């Protein structure tokens, strides 16, 4: 494989982990360049909370989430560079394997985990997120958020941080259902994400991975 895989491009986020690490461990790097057939140039670990010892010759499995699929390939650190900035050379992949993600990868969300804010003129609407995937989510509210095809932004904040992320959303379908305990209707909006920045995509990938891991441990 001397050509860059179609799902690898400058800016792509790669999750690297060794064979001995669990799926929720490892670290993320960003592809910043490449030499076909020779090496991938990536940033040193980003958004990691613990120090990562980078050693030339260390083997890793790299994973990429793209749309409905996850892609993986074997690689190793060829060289760690500190100048003119911190980056690494990874061995150019001999092949990339793709696996279609199950729709179960759309992770259910406990109401207390995420805080959502949606501005409608001068007021803030009460909205909850029922599930999420890299492609979109299900938003639940006591009133319609719009009609099919409408575009809007929601601010999403995890309970563990004060920082919020902005998710651009387009409504693809709306279902209306009566609540069990009251006669008031509840509206379920299937929304599609578009033009998510790296920070938002990274958040979704980590959120799904953490929840899948917790579900496996619980079972």
mmCIF file with all atom_site columns, C-alpha atoms in Angstrom:
data_model
loop_
_atom_site.group_PDB
_atom_site.id
_atom_site.type_symbol
_atom_site.label_atom_id
_atom_site.label_alt_id
_atom_site.label_comp_id
_atom_site.label_asym_id
_atom_site.label_entity_id
_atom_site.label_seq_id
_atom_site.pdbx_PDB_ins_code
_atom_site.Cartn_x
_atom_site.Cartn_y
_atom_site.Cartn_z
_atom_site.occupancy
_atom_site.B_iso_or_equiv
_atom_site.pdbx_formal_charge
_atom_site.auth_seq_id
_atom_site.auth_comp_id
_atom_site.auth_asym_id
_atom_site.auth_atom_id
_atom_site.pdbx_PDB_model_num
ATOM 1   C CA . UNK A 1 1   ? 0.000   0.000  0.000  1.00 0.00 ? 1   UNK A CA 1
ATOM 2   C CA . UNK A 1 2   ? 1.831   3.077  -1.279 1.00 0.00 ? 2   UNK A CA 1
ATOM 3   C CA . UNK A 1 3   ? -1.235  5.303  -1.537 1.00 0.00 ? 3   UNK A CA 1
ATOM 4   C CA . UNK A 1 4   ? -2.939  6.948  1.408  1.00 0.00 ? 4   UNK A CA 1
ATOM 5   C CA . UNK A 1 5   ? -6.201  5.222  2.320  1.00 0.00 ? 5   UNK A CA 1
ATOM 6   C CA . UNK A 1 6   ? -9.319  7.231  1.405  1.00 0.00 ? 6   UNK A CA 1
ATOM 7   C CA . UNK A 1 7   ? -10.243 7.597  5.089  1.00 0.00 ? 7   UNK A CA 1
ATOM 8   C CA . UNK A 1 8   ? -6.823  8.963  5.987  1.00 0.00 ? 8   UNK A CA 1
ATOM 9   C CA . UNK A 1 9   ? -6.300  12.644 5.307  1.00 0.00 ? 9   UNK A CA 1
ATOM 10  C CA . UNK A 1 10  ? -4.463  15.510 6.960  1.00 0.00 ? 10  UNK A CA 1
ATOM 11  C CA . UNK A 1 11  ? -6.375  16.394 10.120 1.00 0.00 ? 11  UNK A CA 1
ATOM 12  C CA . UNK A 1 12  ? -7.681  12.842 10.725 1.00 0.00 ? 12  UNK A CA 1
ATOM 13  C CA . UNK A 1 13  ? -7.709  11.824 14.389 1.00 0.00 ? 13  UNK A CA 1
ATOM 14  C CA . UNK A 1 14  ? -6.084  8.436  15.125 1.00 0.00 ? 14  UNK A CA 1
ATOM 15  C CA . UNK A 1 15  ? -6.486  6.484  18.350 1.00 0.00 ? 15  UNK A CA 1
ATOM 16  C CA . UNK A 1 16  ? -3.347  4.482  19.132 1.00 0.00 ? 16  UNK A CA 1
ATOM 17  C CA . UNK A 1 17  ? -3.181  1.584  21.570 1.00 0.00 ? 17  UNK A CA 1
ATOM 18  C CA . UNK A 1 18  ? -0.860  -1.350 22.176 1.00 0.00 ? 18  UNK A CA 1
ATOM 19  C CA . UNK A 1 19  ? -2.071  -4.947 22.092 1.00 0.00 ? 19  UNK A CA 1
ATOM 20  C CA . UNK A 1 20  ? -1.843  -5.066 25.890 1.00 0.00 ? 20  UNK A CA 1
ATOM 21  C CA . UNK A 1 21  ? -4.077  -2.033 26.427 1.00 0.00 ? 21  UNK A CA 1
ATOM 22  C CA . UNK A 1 22  ? -7.837  -2.101 26.911 1.00 0.00 ? 22  UNK A CA 1
ATOM 23  C CA . UNK A 1 23  ? -10.091 -0.410 24.304 1.00 0.00 ? 23  UNK A CA 1
ATOM 24  C CA . UNK A 1 24  ? -10.685 2.621  26.543 1.00 0.00 ? 24  UNK A CA 1
ATOM 25  C CA . UNK A 1 25  ? -6.966  3.306  26.996 1.00 0.00 ? 25  UNK A CA 1
ATOM 26  C CA . UNK A 1 26  ? -4.325  4.524  24.568 1.00 0.00 ? 26  UNK A CA 1
ATOM 27  C CA . UNK A 1 27  ? -4.069  8.052  23.231 1.00 0.00 ? 27  UNK A CA 1
ATOM 28  C CA . UNK A 1 28  ? -5.049  10.234 20.290 1.00 0.00 ? 28  UNK A CA 1
ATOM 29  C CA . UNK A 1 29  ? -2.820  11.837 17.660 1.00 0.00 ? 29  UNK A CA 1
ATOM 30  C CA . UNK A 1 30  ? -3.618  13.878 14.574 1.00 0.00 ? 30  UNK A CA 1
ATOM 31  C CA . UNK A 1 31  ? -2.306  13.194 11.065 1.00 0.00 ? 31  UNK A CA 1
ATOM 32  C CA . UNK A 1 32  ? -0.339  16.260 9.927  1.00 0.00 ? 32  UNK A CA 1
ATOM 33  C CA . UNK A 1 33  ? 1.367   14.852 6.808  1.00 0.00 ? 33  UNK A CA 1
ATOM 34  C CA . UNK A 1 34  ? 2.780   11.732 5.146  1.00 0.00 ? 34  UNK A CA 1
ATOM 35  C CA . UNK A 1 35  ? 5.363   10.296 2.764  1.00 0.00 ? 35  UNK A CA 1
ATOM 36  C CA . UNK A 1 36  ? 3.692   7.601  0.584  1.00 0.00 ? 36  UNK A CA 1
ATOM 37  C CA . UNK A 1 37  ? 5.055   4.155  1.372  1.00 0.00 ? 37  UNK A CA 1
ATOM 38  C CA . UNK A 1 38  ? 7.375   5.533  4.057  1.00 0.00 ? 38  UNK A CA 1
ATOM 39  C CA . UNK A 1 39  ? 5.742   7.169  7.077  1.00 0.00 ? 39  UNK A CA 1
ATOM 40  C CA . UNK A 1 40  ? 2.803   9.060  8.514  1.00 0.00 ? 40  UNK A CA 1
ATOM 41  C CA . UNK A 1 41  ? 3.599   12.313 10.291 1.00 0.00 ? 41  UNK A CA 1
ATOM 42  C CA . UNK A 1 42  ? 1.408   12.739 13.366 1.00 0.00 ? 42  UNK A CA 1
ATOM 43  C CA . UNK A 1 43  ? 1.238   15.048 16.346 1.00 0.00 ? 43  UNK A CA 1
ATOM 44  C CA . UNK A 1 44  ? 2.468   13.836 19.701 1.00 0.00 ? 44  UNK A CA 1
ATOM 45  C CA . UNK A 1 45  ? -0.400  12.734 22.025 1.00 0.00 ? 45  UNK A CA 1
ATOM 46  C CA . UNK A 1 46  ? -3.218  15.238 22.383 1.00 0.00 ? 46  UNK A CA 1
ATOM 47  C CA . UNK A 1 47  ? -5.929  15.467 25.035 1.00 0.00 ? 47  UNK A CA 1
ATOM 48  C CA . UNK A 1 48  ? -4.249  12.818 27.184 1.00 0.00 ? 48  UNK A CA 1
ATOM 49  C CA . UNK A 1 49  ? -4.465  13.095 30.971 1.00 0.00 ? 49  UNK A CA 1
ATOM 50  C CA . UNK A 1 50  ? -1.488  10.884 31.736 1.00 0.00 ? 50  UNK A CA 1
ATOM 51  C CA . UNK A 1 51  ? 2.058   10.995 30.447 1.00 0.00 ? 51  UNK A CA 1
ATOM 52  C CA . UNK A 1 52  ? 2.756   8.743  27.465 1.00 0.00 ? 52  UNK A CA 1
ATOM 53  C CA . UNK A 1 53  ? 6.255   7.348  27.041 1.00 0.00 ? 53  UNK A CA 1
ATOM 54  C CA . UNK A 1 54  ? 7.008   7.487  23.325 1.00 0.00 ? 54  UNK A CA 1
ATOM 55  C CA . UNK A 1 55  ? 9.652   5.007  22.193 1.00 0.00 ? 55  UNK A CA 1
ATOM 56  C CA . UNK A 1 56  ? 10.874  4.398  18.649 1.00 0.00 ? 56  UNK A CA 1
ATOM 57  C CA . UNK A 1 57  ? 10.054  0.820  17.623 1.00 0.00 ? 57  UNK A CA 1
ATOM 58  C CA . UNK A 1 58  ? 6.948   0.582  19.847 1.00 0.00 ? 58  UNK A CA 1
ATOM 59  C CA . UNK A 1 59  ? 4.125   -1.159 17.942 1.00 0.00 ? 59  UNK A CA 1
ATOM 60  C CA . UNK A 1 60  ? 0.534   0.142  17.994 1.00 0.00 ? 60  UNK A CA 1
ATOM 61  C CA . UNK A 1 61  ? -2.834  -0.469 16.451 1.00 0.00 ? 61  UNK A CA 1
ATOM 62  C CA . UNK A 1 62  ? -4.327  2.701  14.979 1.00 0.00 ? 62  UNK A CA 1
ATOM 63  C CA . UNK A 1 63  ? -8.102  3.173  14.780 1.00 0.00 ? 63  UNK A CA 1
ATOM 64  C CA . UNK A 1 64  ? -10.158 5.732  12.878 1.00 0.00 ? 64  UNK A CA 1
ATOM 65  C CA . UNK A 1 65  ? -13.906 6.330  13.164 1.00 0.00 ? 65  UNK A CA 1
ATOM 66  C CA . UNK A 1 66  ? -15.428 7.562  9.919  1.00 0.00 ? 66  UNK A CA 1
ATOM 67  C CA . UNK A 1 67  ? -19.179 7.716  9.455  1.00 0.00 ? 67  UNK A CA 1
ATOM 68  C CA . UNK A 1 68  ? -20.696 4.261  9.992  1.00 0.00 ? 68  UNK A CA 1
ATOM 69  C CA . UNK A 1 69  ? -17.329 2.483  9.962  1.00 0.00 ? 69  UNK A CA 1
ATOM 70  C CA . UNK A 1 70  ? -14.193 2.067  11.981 1.00 0.00 ? 70  UNK A CA 1
ATOM 71  C CA . UNK A 1 71  ? -10.829 1.468  10.285 1.00 0.00 ? 71  UNK A CA 1
ATOM 72  C CA . UNK A 1 72  ? -7.715  -0.069 11.794 1.00 0.00 ? 72  UNK A CA 1
ATOM 73  C CA . UNK A 1 73  ? -4.127  -0.766 10.822 1.00 0.00 ? 73  UNK A CA 1
ATOM 74  C CA . UNK A 1 74  ? -0.899  -1.908 12.459 1.00 0.00 ? 74  UNK A CA 1
ATOM 75  C CA . UNK A 1 75  ? 1.929   0.582  12.786 1.00 0.00 ? 75  UNK A CA 1
ATOM 76  C CA . UNK A 1 76  ? 4.895   1.528  14.958 1.00 0.00 ? 76  UNK A CA 1
ATOM 77  C CA . UNK A 1 77  ? 6.757   4.651  15.989 1.00 0.00 ? 77  UNK A CA 1
ATOM 78  C CA . UNK A 1 78  ? 9.662   5.173  13.591 1.00 0.00 ? 78  UNK A CA 1
ATOM 79  C CA . UNK A 1 79  ? 10.977  8.375  15.141 1.00 0.00 ? 79  UNK A CA 1
ATOM 80  C CA . UNK A 1 80  ? 10.021  10.899 17.822 1.00 0.00 ? 80  UNK A CA 1
ATOM 81  C CA . UNK A 1 81  ? 10.874  14.498 16.887 1.00 0.00 ? 81  UNK A CA 1
ATOM 82  C CA . UNK A 1 82  ? 11.049  17.569 19.112 1.00 0.00 ? 82  UNK A CA 1
ATOM 83  C CA . UNK A 1 83  ? 12.145  20.120 16.490 1.00 0.00 ? 83  UNK A CA 1
ATOM 84  C CA . UNK A 1 84  ? 10.947  22.332 14.933 1.00 0.00 ? 84  UNK A CA 1
ATOM 85  C CA . UNK A 1 85  ? 7.870   21.177 16.920 1.00 0.00 ? 85  UNK A CA 1
ATOM 86  C CA . UNK A 1 86  ? 6.749   17.969 18.651 1.00 0.00 ? 86  UNK A CA 1
ATOM 87  C CA . UNK A 1 87  ? 5.652   15.272 16.198 1.00 0.00 ? 87  UNK A CA 1
ATOM 88  C CA . UNK A 1 88  ? 6.261   11.613 15.299 1.00 0.00 ? 88  UNK A CA 1
ATOM 89  C CA . UNK A 1 89  ? 6.853   9.431  12.278 1.00 0.00 ? 89  UNK A CA 1
ATOM 90  C CA . UNK A 1 90  ? 4.665   6.301  12.196 1.00 0.00 ? 90  UNK A CA 1
ATOM 91  C CA . UNK A 1 91  ? 5.330   3.428  9.825  1.00 0.00 ? 91  UNK A CA 1
ATOM 92  C CA . UNK A 1 92  ? 3.160   3.778  6.710  1.00 0.00 ? 92  UNK A CA 1
ATOM 93  C CA . UNK A 1 93  ? 0.337   1.197  6.886  1.00 0.00 ? 93  UNK A CA 1
ATOM 94  C CA . UNK A 1 94  ? 0.650   -1.905 4.712  1.00 0.00 ? 94  UNK A CA 1
ATOM 95  C CA . UNK A 1 95  ? -3.130  -2.210 4.683  1.00 0.00 ? 95  UNK A CA 1
ATOM 96  C CA . UNK A 1 96  ? -6.203  -0.725 6.341  1.00 0.00 ? 96  UNK A CA 1
ATOM 97  C CA . UNK A 1 97  ? -9.080  -2.921 7.481  1.00 0.00 ? 97  UNK A CA 1
ATOM 98  C CA . UNK A 1 98  ? -12.568 -1.467 7.690  1.00 0.00 ? 98  UNK A CA 1
ATOM 99  C CA . UNK A 1 99  ? -15.468 -2.741 9.776  1.00 0.00 ? 99  UNK A CA 1
ATOM 100 C CA . UNK A 1 100 ? -18.993 -1.369 9.624  1.00 0.00 ? 100 UNK A CA 1
ATOM 101 C CA . UNK A 1 101 ? -20.115 -0.274 13.058 1.00 0.00 ? 101 UNK A CA 1
ATOM 102 C CA . UNK A 1 102 ? -23.265 -1.820 14.451 1.00 0.00 ? 102 UNK A CA 1
ATOM 103 C CA . UNK A 1 103 ? -26.093 0.607  14.944 1.00 0.00 ? 103 UNK A CA 1
ATOM 104 C CA . UNK A 1 104 ? -25.708 -0.262 18.638 1.00 0.00 ? 104 UNK A CA 1
ATOM 105 C CA . UNK A 1 105 ? -22.742 2.073  18.385 1.00 0.00 ? 105 UNK A CA 1
ATOM 106 C CA . UNK A 1 106 ? -25.445 4.715  18.740 1.00 0.00 ? 106 UNK A CA 1
ATOM 107 C CA . UNK A 1 107 ? -25.023 4.937  22.499 1.00 0.00 ? 107 UNK A CA 1
ATOM 108 C CA . UNK A 1 108 ? -27.915 5.454  24.909 1.00 0.00 ? 108 UNK A CA 1
ATOM 109 C CA . UNK A 1 109 ? -27.440 8.432  27.223 1.00 0.00 ? 109 UNK A CA 1
ATOM 110 C CA . UNK A 1 110 ? -28.439 8.796  30.855 1.00 0.00 ? 110 UNK A CA 1
ATOM 111 C CA . UNK A 1 111 ? -30.260 12.090 31.282 1.00 0.00 ? 111 UNK A CA 1
ATOM 112 C CA . UNK A 1 112 ? -27.794 13.328 33.924 1.00 0.00 ? 112 UNK A CA 1
ATOM 113 C CA . UNK A 1 113 ? -24.666 12.860 31.787 1.00 0.00 ? 113 UNK A CA 1
ATOM 114 C CA . UNK A 1 114 ? -25.072 15.679 29.269 1.00 0.00 ? 114 UNK A CA 1
ATOM 115 C CA . UNK A 1 115 ? -26.456 19.190 29.583 1.00 0.00 ? 115 UNK A CA 1
ATOM 116 C CA . UNK A 1 116 ? -28.000 20.644 26.404 1.00 0.00 ? 116 UNK A CA 1
ATOM 117 C CA . UNK A 1 117 ? -28.881 24.226 25.637 1.00 0.00 ? 117 UNK A CA 1
ATOM 118 C CA . UNK A 1 118 ? -30.741 25.421 22.564 1.00 0.00 ? 118 UNK A CA 1
ATOM 119 C CA . UNK A 1 119 ? -31.500 29.096 22.078 1.00 0.00 ? 119 UNK A CA 1
ATOM 120 C CA . UNK A 1 120 ? -34.806 30.074 20.511 1.00 0.00 ? 120 UNK A CA 1
ATOM 121 C CA . UNK A 1 121 ? -34.747 33.830 20.274 1.00 0.00 ? 121 UNK A CA 1
ATOM 122 C CA . UNK A 1 122 ? -34.472 35.158 23.834 1.00 0.00 ? 122 UNK A CA 1
ATOM 123 C CA . UNK A 1 123 ? -35.392 31.901 25.631 1.00 0.00 ? 123 UNK A CA 1
ATOM 124 C CA . UNK A 1 124 ? -33.588 28.619 26.213 1.00 0.00 ? 124 UNK A CA 1
ATOM 125 C CA . UNK A 1 125 ? -35.478 25.450 25.286 1.00 0.00 ? 125 UNK A CA 1
ATOM 126 C CA . UNK A 1 126 ? -35.422 22.371 27.500 1.00 0.00 ? 126 UNK A CA 1
ATOM 127 C CA . UNK A 1 127 ? -33.900 19.573 25.405 1.00 0.00 ? 127 UNK A CA 1
ATOM 128 C CA . UNK A 1 128 ? -32.434 16.176 26.303 1.00 0.00 ? 128 UNK A CA 1
ATOM 129 C CA . UNK A 1 129 ? -30.364 13.792 24.187 1.00 0.00 ? 129 UNK A CA 1
ATOM 130 C CA . UNK A 1 130 ? -31.579 10.178 24.164 1.00 0.00 ? 130 UNK A CA 1
ATOM 131 C CA . UNK A 1 131 ? -28.714 8.683  22.163 1.00 0.00 ? 131 UNK A CA 1
ATOM 132 C CA . UNK A 1 132 ? -25.720 9.750  20.091 1.00 0.00 ? 132 UNK A CA 1
ATOM 133 C CA . UNK A 1 133 ? -23.513 8.449  17.275 1.00 0.00 ? 133 UNK A CA 1
ATOM 134 C CA . UNK A 1 134 ? -20.819 10.045 15.094 1.00 0.00 ? 134 UNK A CA 1
ATOM 135 C CA . UNK A 1 135 ? -23.578 10.735 12.550 1.00 0.00 ? 135 UNK A CA 1
ATOM 136 C CA . UNK A 1 136 ? -26.311 12.227 14.708 1.00 0.00 ? 136 UNK A CA 1
ATOM 137 C CA . UNK A 1 137 ? -28.531 11.945 17.753 1.00 0.00 ? 137 UNK A CA 1
ATOM 138 C CA . UNK A 1 138 ? -32.080 11.726 19.064 1.00 0.00 ? 138 UNK A CA 1
ATOM 139 C CA . UNK A 1 139 ? -33.222 14.949 20.757 1.00 0.00 ? 139 UNK A CA 1
ATOM 140 C CA . UNK A 1 140 ? -36.252 14.871 23.027 1.00 0.00 ? 140 UNK A CA 1
ATOM 141 C CA . UNK A 1 141 ? -38.364 17.887 23.995 1.00 0.00 ? 141 UNK A CA 1
ATOM 142 C CA . UNK A 1 142 ? -41.844 18.873 25.117 1.00 0.00 ? 142 UNK A CA 1
ATOM 143 C CA . UNK A 1 143 ? -42.337 20.963 21.983 1.00 0.00 ? 143 UNK A CA 1
ATOM 144 C CA . UNK A 1 144 ? -41.227 20.690 18.339 1.00 0.00 ? 144 UNK A CA 1
ATOM 145 C CA . UNK A 1 145 ? -37.742 22.061 17.710 1.00 0.00 ? 145 UNK A CA 1
ATOM 146 C CA . UNK A 1 146 ? -38.667 22.796 14.109 1.00 0.00 ? 146 UNK A CA 1
ATOM 147 C CA . UNK A 1 147 ? -39.692 20.881 11.031 1.00 0.00 ? 147 UNK A CA 1
ATOM 148 C CA . UNK A 1 148 ? -37.890 18.319 8.888  1.00 0.00 ? 148 UNK A CA 1
ATOM 149 C CA . UNK A 1 149 ? -34.950 19.953 7.137  1.00 0.00 ? 149 UNK A CA 1
ATOM 150 C CA . UNK A 1 150 ? -34.518 22.762 9.687  1.00 0.00 ? 150 UNK A CA 1
ATOM 151 C CA . UNK A 1 151 ? -30.965 23.552 10.771 1.00 0.00 ? 151 UNK A CA 1
ATOM 152 C CA . UNK A 1 152 ? -29.867 24.739 14.226 1.00 0.00 ? 152 UNK A CA 1
ATOM 153 C CA . UNK A 1 153 ? -27.078 24.547 16.795 1.00 0.00 ? 153 UNK A CA 1
ATOM 154 C CA . UNK A 1 154 ? -27.081 22.970 20.244 1.00 0.00 ? 154 UNK A CA 1
ATOM 155 C CA . UNK A 1 155 ? -24.484 23.466 22.989 1.00 0.00 ? 155 UNK A CA 1
ATOM 156 C CA . UNK A 1 156 ? -23.511 20.191 24.651 1.00 0.00 ? 156 UNK A CA 1
ATOM 157 C CA . UNK A 1 157 ? -21.735 20.002 27.999 1.00 0.00 ? 157 UNK A CA 1
ATOM 158 C CA . UNK A 1 158 ? -20.556 16.895 29.849 1.00 0.00 ? 158 UNK A CA 1
ATOM 159 C CA . UNK A 1 159 ? -21.151 16.809 33.593 1.00 0.00 ? 159 UNK A CA 1
ATOM 160 C CA . UNK A 1 160 ? -17.398 16.429 34.243 1.00 0.00 ? 160 UNK A CA 1
ATOM 161 C CA . UNK A 1 161 ? -16.355 19.682 32.559 1.00 0.00 ? 161 UNK A CA 1
ATOM 162 C CA . UNK A 1 162 ? -17.365 23.328 32.379 1.00 0.00 ? 162 UNK A CA 1
ATOM 163 C CA . UNK A 1 163 ? -16.513 23.508 28.669 1.00 0.00 ? 163 UNK A CA 1
ATOM 164 C CA . UNK A 1 164 ? -19.288 23.161 26.111 1.00 0.00 ? 164 UNK A CA 1
ATOM 165 C CA . UNK A 1 165 ? -19.225 22.008 22.478 1.00 0.00 ? 165 UNK A CA 1
ATOM 166 C CA . UNK A 1 166 ? -21.375 23.258 19.623 1.00 0.00 ? 166 UNK A CA 1
ATOM 167 C CA . UNK A 1 167 ? -23.130 20.646 17.471 1.00 0.00 ? 167 UNK A CA 1
ATOM 168 C CA . UNK A 1 168 ? -24.639 21.778 14.116 1.00 0.00 ? 168 UNK A CA 1
ATOM 169 C CA . UNK A 1 169 ? -27.862 19.761 13.596 1.00 0.00 ? 169 UNK A CA 1
ATOM 170 C CA . UNK A 1 170 ? -30.334 19.164 10.770 1.00 0.00 ? 170 UNK A CA 1
ATOM 171 C CA . UNK A 1 171 ? -33.716 17.596 11.592 1.00 0.00 ? 171 UNK A CA 1
ATOM 172 C CA . UNK A 1 172 ? -34.246 14.450 9.484  1.00 0.00 ? 172 UNK A CA 1
ATOM 173 C CA . UNK A 1 173 ? -37.423 13.074 11.094 1.00 0.00 ? 173 UNK A CA 1
ATOM 174 C CA . UNK A 1 174 ? -39.804 13.826 13.994 1.00 0.00 ? 174 UNK A CA 1
ATOM 175 C CA . UNK A 1 175 ? -41.927 11.398 16.023 1.00 0.00 ? 175 UNK A CA 1
ATOM 176 C CA . UNK A 1 176 ? -44.648 12.498 18.428 1.00 0.00 ? 176 UNK A CA 1
ATOM 177 C CA . UNK A 1 177 ? -45.596 10.280 21.368 1.00 0.00 ? 177 UNK A CA 1
ATOM 178 C CA . UNK A 1 178 ? -47.783 10.700 24.424 1.00 0.00 ? 178 UNK A CA 1
ATOM 179 C CA . UNK A 1 179 ? -45.995 10.590 27.763 1.00 0.00 ? 179 UNK A CA 1
ATOM 180 C CA . UNK A 1 180 ? -47.015 7.739  30.074 1.00 0.00 ? 180 UNK A CA 1
ATOM 181 C CA . UNK A 1 181 ? -47.502 9.863  33.174 1.00 0.00 ? 181 UNK A CA 1
ATOM 182 C CA . UNK A 1 182 ? -49.153 12.890 31.547 1.00 0.00 ? 182 UNK A CA 1
ATOM 183 C CA . UNK A 1 183 ? -51.303 13.685 28.538 1.00 0.00 ? 183 UNK A CA 1
ATOM 184 C CA . UNK A 1 184 ? -48.700 16.089 27.213 1.00 0.00 ? 184 UNK A CA 1
ATOM 185 C CA . UNK A 1 185 ? -46.915 14.900 24.051 1.00 0.00 ? 185 UNK A CA 1
ATOM 186 C CA . UNK A 1 186 ? -43.187 14.306 23.750 1.00 0.00 ? 186 UNK A CA 1
ATOM 187 C CA . UNK A 1 187 ? -41.330 15.000 20.517 1.00 0.00 ? 187 UNK A CA 1
ATOM 188 C CA . UNK A 1 188 ? -38.423 12.826 19.340 1.00 0.00 ? 188 UNK A CA 1
ATOM 189 C CA . UNK A 1 189 ? -36.190 14.474 16.745 1.00 0.00 ? 189 UNK A CA 1
ATOM 190 C CA . UNK A 1 190 ? -33.715 12.455 14.691 1.00 0.00 ? 190 UNK A CA 1
ATOM 191 C CA . UNK A 1 191 ? -30.983 14.953 13.845 1.00 0.00 ? 191 UNK A CA 1
ATOM 192 C CA . UNK A 1 192 ? -27.944 14.633 11.606 1.00 0.00 ? 192 UNK A CA 1
ATOM 193 C CA . UNK A 1 193 ? -24.658 16.273 12.581 1.00 0.00 ? 193 UNK A CA 1
ATOM 194 C CA . UNK A 1 194 ? -22.761 18.280 9.980  1.00 0.00 ? 194 UNK A CA 1
ATOM 195 C CA . UNK A 1 195 ? -19.378 20.000 9.904  1.00 0.00 ? 195 UNK A CA 1
ATOM 196 C CA . UNK A 1 196 ? -18.381 18.874 13.392 1.00 0.00 ? 196 UNK A CA 1
ATOM 197 C CA . UNK A 1 197 ? -14.976 20.176 14.397 1.00 0.00 ? 197 UNK A CA 1
ATOM 198 C CA . UNK A 1 198 ? -12.180 17.900 15.618 1.00 0.00 ? 198 UNK A CA 1
ATOM 199 C CA . UNK A 1 199 ? -12.969 18.639 19.259 1.00 0.00 ? 199 UNK A CA 1
ATOM 200 C CA . UNK A 1 200 ? -16.618 17.565 18.867 1.00 0.00 ? 200 UNK A CA 1
ATOM 201 C CA . UNK A 1 201 ? -15.726 14.413 16.898 1.00 0.00 ? 201 UNK A CA 1
ATOM 202 C CA . UNK A 1 202 ? -13.107 13.523 19.491 1.00 0.00 ? 202 UNK A CA 1
ATOM 203 C CA . UNK A 1 203 ? -15.665 13.989 22.275 1.00 0.00 ? 203 UNK A CA 1
ATOM 204 C CA . UNK A 1 204 ? -18.218 11.695 20.570 1.00 0.00 ? 204 UNK A CA 1
ATOM 205 C CA . UNK A 1 205 ? -15.603 8.997  19.909 1.00 0.00 ? 205 UNK A CA 1
ATOM 206 C CA . UNK A 1 206 ? -14.438 9.048  23.542 1.00 0.00 ? 206 UNK A CA 1
ATOM 207 C CA . UNK A 1 207 ? -18.009 9.185  24.876 1.00 0.00 ? 207 UNK A CA 1
ATOM 208 C CA . UNK A 1 208 ? -19.080 6.144  22.843 1.00 0.00 ? 208 UNK A CA 1
ATOM 209 C CA . UNK A 1 209 ? -15.921 4.194  23.662 1.00 0.00 ? 209 UNK A CA 1
ATOM 210 C CA . UNK A 1 210 ? -16.273 4.870  27.401 1.00 0.00 ? 210 UNK A CA 1
ATOM 211 C CA . UNK A 1 211 ? -19.941 3.875  27.449 1.00 0.00 ? 211 UNK A CA 1
ATOM 212 C CA . UNK A 1 212 ? -19.373 0.676  25.432 1.00 0.00 ? 212 UNK A CA 1
ATOM 213 C CA . UNK A 1 213 ? -16.579 -0.290 27.827 1.00 0.00 ? 213 UNK A CA 1
ATOM 214 C CA . UNK A 1 214 ? -18.774 0.331  30.892 1.00 0.00 ? 214 UNK A CA 1
ATOM 215 C CA . UNK A 1 215 ? -21.577 -1.758 29.351 1.00 0.00 ? 215 UNK A CA 1
ATOM 216 C CA . UNK A 1 216 ? -19.171 -4.651 28.747 1.00 0.00 ? 216 UNK A CA 1
ATOM 217 C CA . UNK A 1 217 ? -17.903 -4.487 32.350 1.00 0.00 ? 217 UNK A CA 1
ATOM 218 C CA . UNK A 1 218 ? -21.470 -4.346 33.702 1.00 0.00 ? 218 UNK A CA 1
ATOM 219 C CA . UNK A 1 219 ? -22.496 -7.415 31.673 1.00 0.00 ? 219 UNK A CA 1
#
